[in-house]
Coordinates of C-alpha atoms (C1' of nucleotides) in Angstrom, one line a residue:
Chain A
X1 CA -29.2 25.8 -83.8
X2 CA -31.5 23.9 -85.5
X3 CA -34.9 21.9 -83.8
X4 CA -34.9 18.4 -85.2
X5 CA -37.3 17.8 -87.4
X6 CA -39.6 15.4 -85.2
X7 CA -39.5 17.6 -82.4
X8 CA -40.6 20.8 -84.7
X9 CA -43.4 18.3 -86.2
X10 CA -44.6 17.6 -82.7
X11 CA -44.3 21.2 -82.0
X12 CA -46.7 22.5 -84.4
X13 CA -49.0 19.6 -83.9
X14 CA -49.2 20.7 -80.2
X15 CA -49.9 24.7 -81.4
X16 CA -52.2 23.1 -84.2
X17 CA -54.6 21.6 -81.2
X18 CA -54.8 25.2 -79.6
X19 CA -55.5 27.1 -82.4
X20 CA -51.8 28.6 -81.8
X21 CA -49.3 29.8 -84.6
X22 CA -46.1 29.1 -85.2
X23 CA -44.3 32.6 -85.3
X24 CA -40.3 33.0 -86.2
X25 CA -39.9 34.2 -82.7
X26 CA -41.8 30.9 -81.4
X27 CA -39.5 28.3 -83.3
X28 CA -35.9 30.5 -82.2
X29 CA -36.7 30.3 -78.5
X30 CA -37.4 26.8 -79.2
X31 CA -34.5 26.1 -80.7
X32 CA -32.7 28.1 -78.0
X33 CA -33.4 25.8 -75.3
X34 CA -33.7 22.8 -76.9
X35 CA -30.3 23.2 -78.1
X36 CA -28.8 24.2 -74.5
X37 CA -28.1 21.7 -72.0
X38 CA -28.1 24.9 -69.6
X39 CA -30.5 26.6 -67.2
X40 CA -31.4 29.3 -69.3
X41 CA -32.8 32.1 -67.9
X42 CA -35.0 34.9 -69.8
X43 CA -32.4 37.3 -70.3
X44 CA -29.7 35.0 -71.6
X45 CA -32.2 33.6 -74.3
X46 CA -32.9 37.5 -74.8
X47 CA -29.6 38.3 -75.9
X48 CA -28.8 35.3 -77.4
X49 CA -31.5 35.4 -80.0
X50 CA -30.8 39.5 -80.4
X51 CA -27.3 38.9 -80.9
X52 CA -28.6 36.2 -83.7
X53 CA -30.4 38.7 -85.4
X54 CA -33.9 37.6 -84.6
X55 CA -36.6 40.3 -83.8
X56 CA -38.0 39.4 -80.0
X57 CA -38.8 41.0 -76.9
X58 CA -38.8 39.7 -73.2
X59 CA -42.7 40.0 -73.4
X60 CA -42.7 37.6 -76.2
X61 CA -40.4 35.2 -74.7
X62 CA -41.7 34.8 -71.4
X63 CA -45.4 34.3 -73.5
X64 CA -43.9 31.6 -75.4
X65 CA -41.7 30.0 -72.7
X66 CA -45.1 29.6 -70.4
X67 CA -46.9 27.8 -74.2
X68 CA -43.7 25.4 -73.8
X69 CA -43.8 24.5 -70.6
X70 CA -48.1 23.7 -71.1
X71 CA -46.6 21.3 -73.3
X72 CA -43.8 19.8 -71.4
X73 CA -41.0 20.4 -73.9
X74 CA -39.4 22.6 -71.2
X75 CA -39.4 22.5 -67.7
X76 CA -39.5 25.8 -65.1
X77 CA -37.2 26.2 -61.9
X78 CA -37.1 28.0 -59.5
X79 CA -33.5 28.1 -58.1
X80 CA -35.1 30.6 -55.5
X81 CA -32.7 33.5 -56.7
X82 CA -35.7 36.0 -58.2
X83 CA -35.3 34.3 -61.4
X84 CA -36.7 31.2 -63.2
X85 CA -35.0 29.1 -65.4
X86 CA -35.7 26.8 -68.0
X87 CA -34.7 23.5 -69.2
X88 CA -34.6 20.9 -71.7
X89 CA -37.5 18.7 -71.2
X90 CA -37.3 16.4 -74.0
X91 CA -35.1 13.6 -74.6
X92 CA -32.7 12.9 -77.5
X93 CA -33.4 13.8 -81.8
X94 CA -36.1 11.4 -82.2
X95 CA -39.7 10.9 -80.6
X96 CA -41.0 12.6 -78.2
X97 CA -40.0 11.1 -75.1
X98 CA -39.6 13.2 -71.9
X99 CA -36.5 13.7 -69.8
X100 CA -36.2 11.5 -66.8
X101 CA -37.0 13.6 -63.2
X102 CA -34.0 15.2 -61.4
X103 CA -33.0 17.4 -58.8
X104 CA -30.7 20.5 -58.4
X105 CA -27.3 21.1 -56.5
X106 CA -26.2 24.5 -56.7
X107 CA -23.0 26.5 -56.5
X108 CA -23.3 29.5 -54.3
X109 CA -20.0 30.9 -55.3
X110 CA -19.9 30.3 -59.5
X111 CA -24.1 29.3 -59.6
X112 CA -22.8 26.3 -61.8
X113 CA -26.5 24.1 -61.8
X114 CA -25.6 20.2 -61.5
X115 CA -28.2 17.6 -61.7
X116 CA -28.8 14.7 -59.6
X117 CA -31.5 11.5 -58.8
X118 CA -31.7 9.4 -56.4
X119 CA -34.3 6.6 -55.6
X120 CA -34.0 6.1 -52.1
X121 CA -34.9 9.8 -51.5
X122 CA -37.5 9.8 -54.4
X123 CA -39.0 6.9 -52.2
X124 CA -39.0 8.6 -48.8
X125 CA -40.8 11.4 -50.2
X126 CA -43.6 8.8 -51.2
X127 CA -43.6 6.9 -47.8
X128 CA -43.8 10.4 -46.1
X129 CA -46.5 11.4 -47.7
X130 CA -48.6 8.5 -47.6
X131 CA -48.1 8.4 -44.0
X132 CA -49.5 11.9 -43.5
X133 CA -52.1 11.1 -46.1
X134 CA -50.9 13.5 -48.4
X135 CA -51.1 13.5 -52.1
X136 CA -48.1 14.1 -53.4
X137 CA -48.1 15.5 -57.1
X138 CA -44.6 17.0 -57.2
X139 CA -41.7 18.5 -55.0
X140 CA -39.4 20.7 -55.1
X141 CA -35.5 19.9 -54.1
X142 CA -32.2 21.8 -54.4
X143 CA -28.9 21.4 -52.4
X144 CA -26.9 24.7 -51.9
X145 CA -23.2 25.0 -51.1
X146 CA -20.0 24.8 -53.0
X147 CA -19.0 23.1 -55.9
X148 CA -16.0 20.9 -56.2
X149 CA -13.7 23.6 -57.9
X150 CA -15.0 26.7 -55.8
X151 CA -14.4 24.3 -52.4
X152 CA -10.7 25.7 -51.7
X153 CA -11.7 28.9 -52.9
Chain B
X1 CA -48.5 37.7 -27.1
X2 CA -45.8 38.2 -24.4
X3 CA -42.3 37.2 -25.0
X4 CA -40.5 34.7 -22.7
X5 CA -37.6 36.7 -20.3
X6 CA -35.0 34.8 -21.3
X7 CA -35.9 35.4 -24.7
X8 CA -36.0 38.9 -24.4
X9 CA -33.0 39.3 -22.4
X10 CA -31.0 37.2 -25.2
X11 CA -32.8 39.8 -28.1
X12 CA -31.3 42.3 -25.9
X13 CA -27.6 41.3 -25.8
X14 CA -27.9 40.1 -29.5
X15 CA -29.0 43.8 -30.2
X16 CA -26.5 45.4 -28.0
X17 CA -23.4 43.6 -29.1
X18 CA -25.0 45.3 -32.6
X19 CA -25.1 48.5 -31.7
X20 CA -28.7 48.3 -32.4
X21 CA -31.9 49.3 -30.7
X22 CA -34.7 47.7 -28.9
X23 CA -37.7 49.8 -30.0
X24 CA -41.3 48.9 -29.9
X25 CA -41.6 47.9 -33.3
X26 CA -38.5 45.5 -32.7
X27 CA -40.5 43.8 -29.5
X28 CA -43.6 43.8 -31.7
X29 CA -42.3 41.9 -34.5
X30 CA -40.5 39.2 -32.6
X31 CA -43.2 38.7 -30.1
X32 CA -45.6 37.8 -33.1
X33 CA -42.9 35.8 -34.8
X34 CA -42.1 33.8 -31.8
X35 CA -46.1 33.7 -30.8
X36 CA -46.9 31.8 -33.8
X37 CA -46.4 28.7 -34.8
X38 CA -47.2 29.1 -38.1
X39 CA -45.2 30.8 -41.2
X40 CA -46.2 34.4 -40.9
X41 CA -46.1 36.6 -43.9
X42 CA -44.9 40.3 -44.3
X43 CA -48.6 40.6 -44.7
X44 CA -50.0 39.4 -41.9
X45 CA -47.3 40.7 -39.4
X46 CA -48.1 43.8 -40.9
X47 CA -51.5 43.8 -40.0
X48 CA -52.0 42.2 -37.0
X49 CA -49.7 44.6 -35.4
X50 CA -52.1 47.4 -37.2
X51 CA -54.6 46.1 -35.6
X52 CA -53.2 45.6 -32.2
X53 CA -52.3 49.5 -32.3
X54 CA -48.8 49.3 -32.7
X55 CA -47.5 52.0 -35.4
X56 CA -45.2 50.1 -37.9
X57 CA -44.4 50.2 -41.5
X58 CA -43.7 47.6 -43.6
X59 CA -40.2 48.2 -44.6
X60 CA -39.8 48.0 -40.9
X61 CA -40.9 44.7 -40.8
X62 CA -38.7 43.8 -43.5
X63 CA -35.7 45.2 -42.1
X64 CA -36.2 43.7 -38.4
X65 CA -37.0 40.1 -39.8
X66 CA -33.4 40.6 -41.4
X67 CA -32.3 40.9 -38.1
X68 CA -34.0 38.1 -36.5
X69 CA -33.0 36.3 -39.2
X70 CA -29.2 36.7 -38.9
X71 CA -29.4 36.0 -34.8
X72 CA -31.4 32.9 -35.7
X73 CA -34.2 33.3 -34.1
X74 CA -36.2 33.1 -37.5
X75 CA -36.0 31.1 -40.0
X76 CA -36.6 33.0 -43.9
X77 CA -38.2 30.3 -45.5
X78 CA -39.1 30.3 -49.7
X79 CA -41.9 28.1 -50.6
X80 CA -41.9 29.2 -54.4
X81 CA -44.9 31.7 -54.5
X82 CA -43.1 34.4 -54.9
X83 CA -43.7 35.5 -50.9
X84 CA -41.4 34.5 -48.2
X85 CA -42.6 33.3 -44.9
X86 CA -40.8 33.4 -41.6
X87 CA -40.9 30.6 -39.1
X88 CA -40.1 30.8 -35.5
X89 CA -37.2 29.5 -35.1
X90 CA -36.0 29.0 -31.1
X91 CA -37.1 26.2 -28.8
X92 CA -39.8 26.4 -25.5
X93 CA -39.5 29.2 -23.1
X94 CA -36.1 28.5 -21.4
X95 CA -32.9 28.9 -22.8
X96 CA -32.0 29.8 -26.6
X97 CA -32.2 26.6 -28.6
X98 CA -33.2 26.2 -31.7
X99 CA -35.6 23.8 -33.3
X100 CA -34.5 21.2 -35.1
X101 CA -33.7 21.3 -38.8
X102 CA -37.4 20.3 -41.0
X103 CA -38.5 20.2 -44.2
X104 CA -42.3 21.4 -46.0
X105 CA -45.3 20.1 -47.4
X106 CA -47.5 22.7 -48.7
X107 CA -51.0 21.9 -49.9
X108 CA -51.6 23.1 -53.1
X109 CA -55.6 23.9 -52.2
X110 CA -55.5 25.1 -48.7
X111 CA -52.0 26.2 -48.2
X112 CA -51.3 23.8 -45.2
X113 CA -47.8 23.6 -44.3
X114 CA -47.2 20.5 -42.6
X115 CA -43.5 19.7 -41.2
X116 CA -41.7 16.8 -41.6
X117 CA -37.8 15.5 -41.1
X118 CA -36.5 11.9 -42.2
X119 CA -33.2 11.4 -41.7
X120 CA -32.6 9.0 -44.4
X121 CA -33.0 11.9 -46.8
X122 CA -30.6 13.9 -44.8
X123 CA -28.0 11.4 -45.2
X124 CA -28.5 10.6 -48.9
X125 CA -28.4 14.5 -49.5
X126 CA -24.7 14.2 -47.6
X127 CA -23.7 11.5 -49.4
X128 CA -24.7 12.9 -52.9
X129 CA -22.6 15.7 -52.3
X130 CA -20.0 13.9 -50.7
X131 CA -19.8 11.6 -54.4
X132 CA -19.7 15.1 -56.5
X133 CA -17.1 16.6 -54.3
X134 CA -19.7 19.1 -53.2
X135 CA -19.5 21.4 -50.1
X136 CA -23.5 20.7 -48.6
X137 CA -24.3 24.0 -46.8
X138 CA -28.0 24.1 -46.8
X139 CA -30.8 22.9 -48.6
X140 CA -34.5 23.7 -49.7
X141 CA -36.8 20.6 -49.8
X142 CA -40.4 20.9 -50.3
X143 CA -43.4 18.7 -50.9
X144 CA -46.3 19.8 -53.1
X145 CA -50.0 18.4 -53.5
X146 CA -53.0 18.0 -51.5
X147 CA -53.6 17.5 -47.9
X148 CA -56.0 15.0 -46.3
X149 CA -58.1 18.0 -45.6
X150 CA -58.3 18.9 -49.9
X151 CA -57.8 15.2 -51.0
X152 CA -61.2 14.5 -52.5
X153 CA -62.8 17.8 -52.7
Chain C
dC1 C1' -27.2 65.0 -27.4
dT2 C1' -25.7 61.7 -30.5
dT3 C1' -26.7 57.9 -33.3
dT4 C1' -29.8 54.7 -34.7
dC5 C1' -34.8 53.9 -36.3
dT6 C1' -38.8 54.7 -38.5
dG7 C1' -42.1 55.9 -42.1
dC8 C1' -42.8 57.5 -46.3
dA9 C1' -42.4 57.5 -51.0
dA10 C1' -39.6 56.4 -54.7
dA11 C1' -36.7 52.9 -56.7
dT12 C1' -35.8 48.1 -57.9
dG13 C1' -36.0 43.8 -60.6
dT14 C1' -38.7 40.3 -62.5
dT15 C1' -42.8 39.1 -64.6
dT16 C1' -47.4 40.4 -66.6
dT17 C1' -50.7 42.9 -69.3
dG18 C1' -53.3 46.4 -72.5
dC19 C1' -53.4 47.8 -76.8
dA20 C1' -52.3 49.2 -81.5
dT21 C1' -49.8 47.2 -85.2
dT22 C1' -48.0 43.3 -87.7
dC23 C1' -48.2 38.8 -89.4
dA24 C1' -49.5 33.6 -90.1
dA25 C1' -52.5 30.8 -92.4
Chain D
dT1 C1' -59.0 38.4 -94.7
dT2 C1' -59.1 37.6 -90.0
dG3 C1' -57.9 36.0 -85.7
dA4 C1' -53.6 35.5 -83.3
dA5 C1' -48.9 37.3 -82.1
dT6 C1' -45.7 40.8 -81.3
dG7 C1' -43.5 45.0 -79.2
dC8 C1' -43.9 48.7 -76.5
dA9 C1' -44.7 50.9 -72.5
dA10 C1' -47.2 50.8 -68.4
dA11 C1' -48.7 47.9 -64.5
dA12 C1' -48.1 44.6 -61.0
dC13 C1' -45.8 42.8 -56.9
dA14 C1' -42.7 41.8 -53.4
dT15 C1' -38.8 43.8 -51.6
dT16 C1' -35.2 47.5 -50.9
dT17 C1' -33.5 52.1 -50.2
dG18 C1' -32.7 57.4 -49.5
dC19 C1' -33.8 60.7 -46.6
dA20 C1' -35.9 63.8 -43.1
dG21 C1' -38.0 63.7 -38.9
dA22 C1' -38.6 60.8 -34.4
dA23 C1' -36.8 58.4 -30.6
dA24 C1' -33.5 55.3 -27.9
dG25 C1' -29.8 55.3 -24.7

DNA sequence: CTTTCTGCAAATGTTTTGCATTCAA
DNA sequence: TTGAATGCAAAACATTTGCAGAAAG
């Protein structure tokens, strides 16, 4: 579980500019989602990091999680269960390129989280907008129902 | 804030085939839901019963909008601030329809809610499901940004 | 009268915060 | 050394729940 190096260069250049420090706690919840292609949710990075030996409490971890998403390297959900989640923001091992914009279908019956775009929508949400004259500076999209191996369930 | 007969006669039946009661607080509660058309809070249910002298508690409130939810003449909806707002959710006076399916903007400086529906985006949700062999029960759309009220303040 | 409802206050579950202590630079 | 970060426990919030007394049918 280790943060490639460009991204942990970028990383302290972005606490560097806010006077911030980089802490051993900071870097392993980092490295935690970074290295998950998962919704993680504060608990699970909890344990995880406890069950890796590293000293941490939730306090710490939501303090950092909020720093990381100031800085876009991870994004926050809301899934609209009581619980946020966090992703990956950033793209592959090298620069410090963003992820592209997706949305969320959701399991009701296992919760498995699986990702989808689509243009035509991303458009119509545009068009609506403009035609109300509203300013649209994000949204907020998730399909509920039952994923392909829970359907027969 | 009266509520329509046919309305109430329908609460009625939906109660008794429940077991349940028709108390005061009950008529209160839906009257206001159903006498707005806007997205009423626990909050504001709360106190503009308080202030029109009907004796309520707020657990009340939240366990009668659980009920008007499951007959569906609400609608529970959860635009992401932690709050969740309930929306009438039956059709003129006469008869019990319900009102079409609609989706959310919210502004992000006034708190507008403005409804929309494009069936476009209805079908690409179907269709995305549809490709990832995914059951489409429900969804939860919502625009964010500023109004045409907010836009250049 | 019997059963359901209500209000209260306590419990819940997630997230936030105050403060003394520890630590990065 | 000194300002920032951490951990703890308490606080905050919206919502839920147990229970004794109130009320509907």
């Amino acid at each position: 579980m280790d943060i490639p190096p460009l991204k942990l260069a970028h990383f302290k250049q972005a606490l560097k500019n806010e006077n911030l420090r980089l802490t051993v706690q900071r870097r392993a919840i980092l490295a935690d989602v970074l290295g998950s292609d998962k919704h993680r949710e504060i608990d699970e990075i909890y344990l995880s990091l406890k069950k890796a030996g590293i000293p941490v409490s939730r306090a710490t971890i939501y303090r950092t999680l909020d720093i990381l998403e100031q800085v876009d390297f991870v994004h926050k959900m809301d899934i609209g269960d009581g619980r946020f989640r966090y992703e990956n923001n950033l793209t592959g091992d090298r620069g410090k390129g963003h992820r592209a914009h997706h949305d969320h279908m959701i399991c009701d019956h296992c919760g498995k989280i699986i990702e989808f775009v689509d243009q035509e929508i991303e458009r119509r949400q545009e068009k609506i907008s403009a035609e109300h004259g509203f300013t649209l500076l994000r949204h907020s999209h998730q399909l509920y129902g039952l994923c392909s191996d829970c359907r027969y369930e």
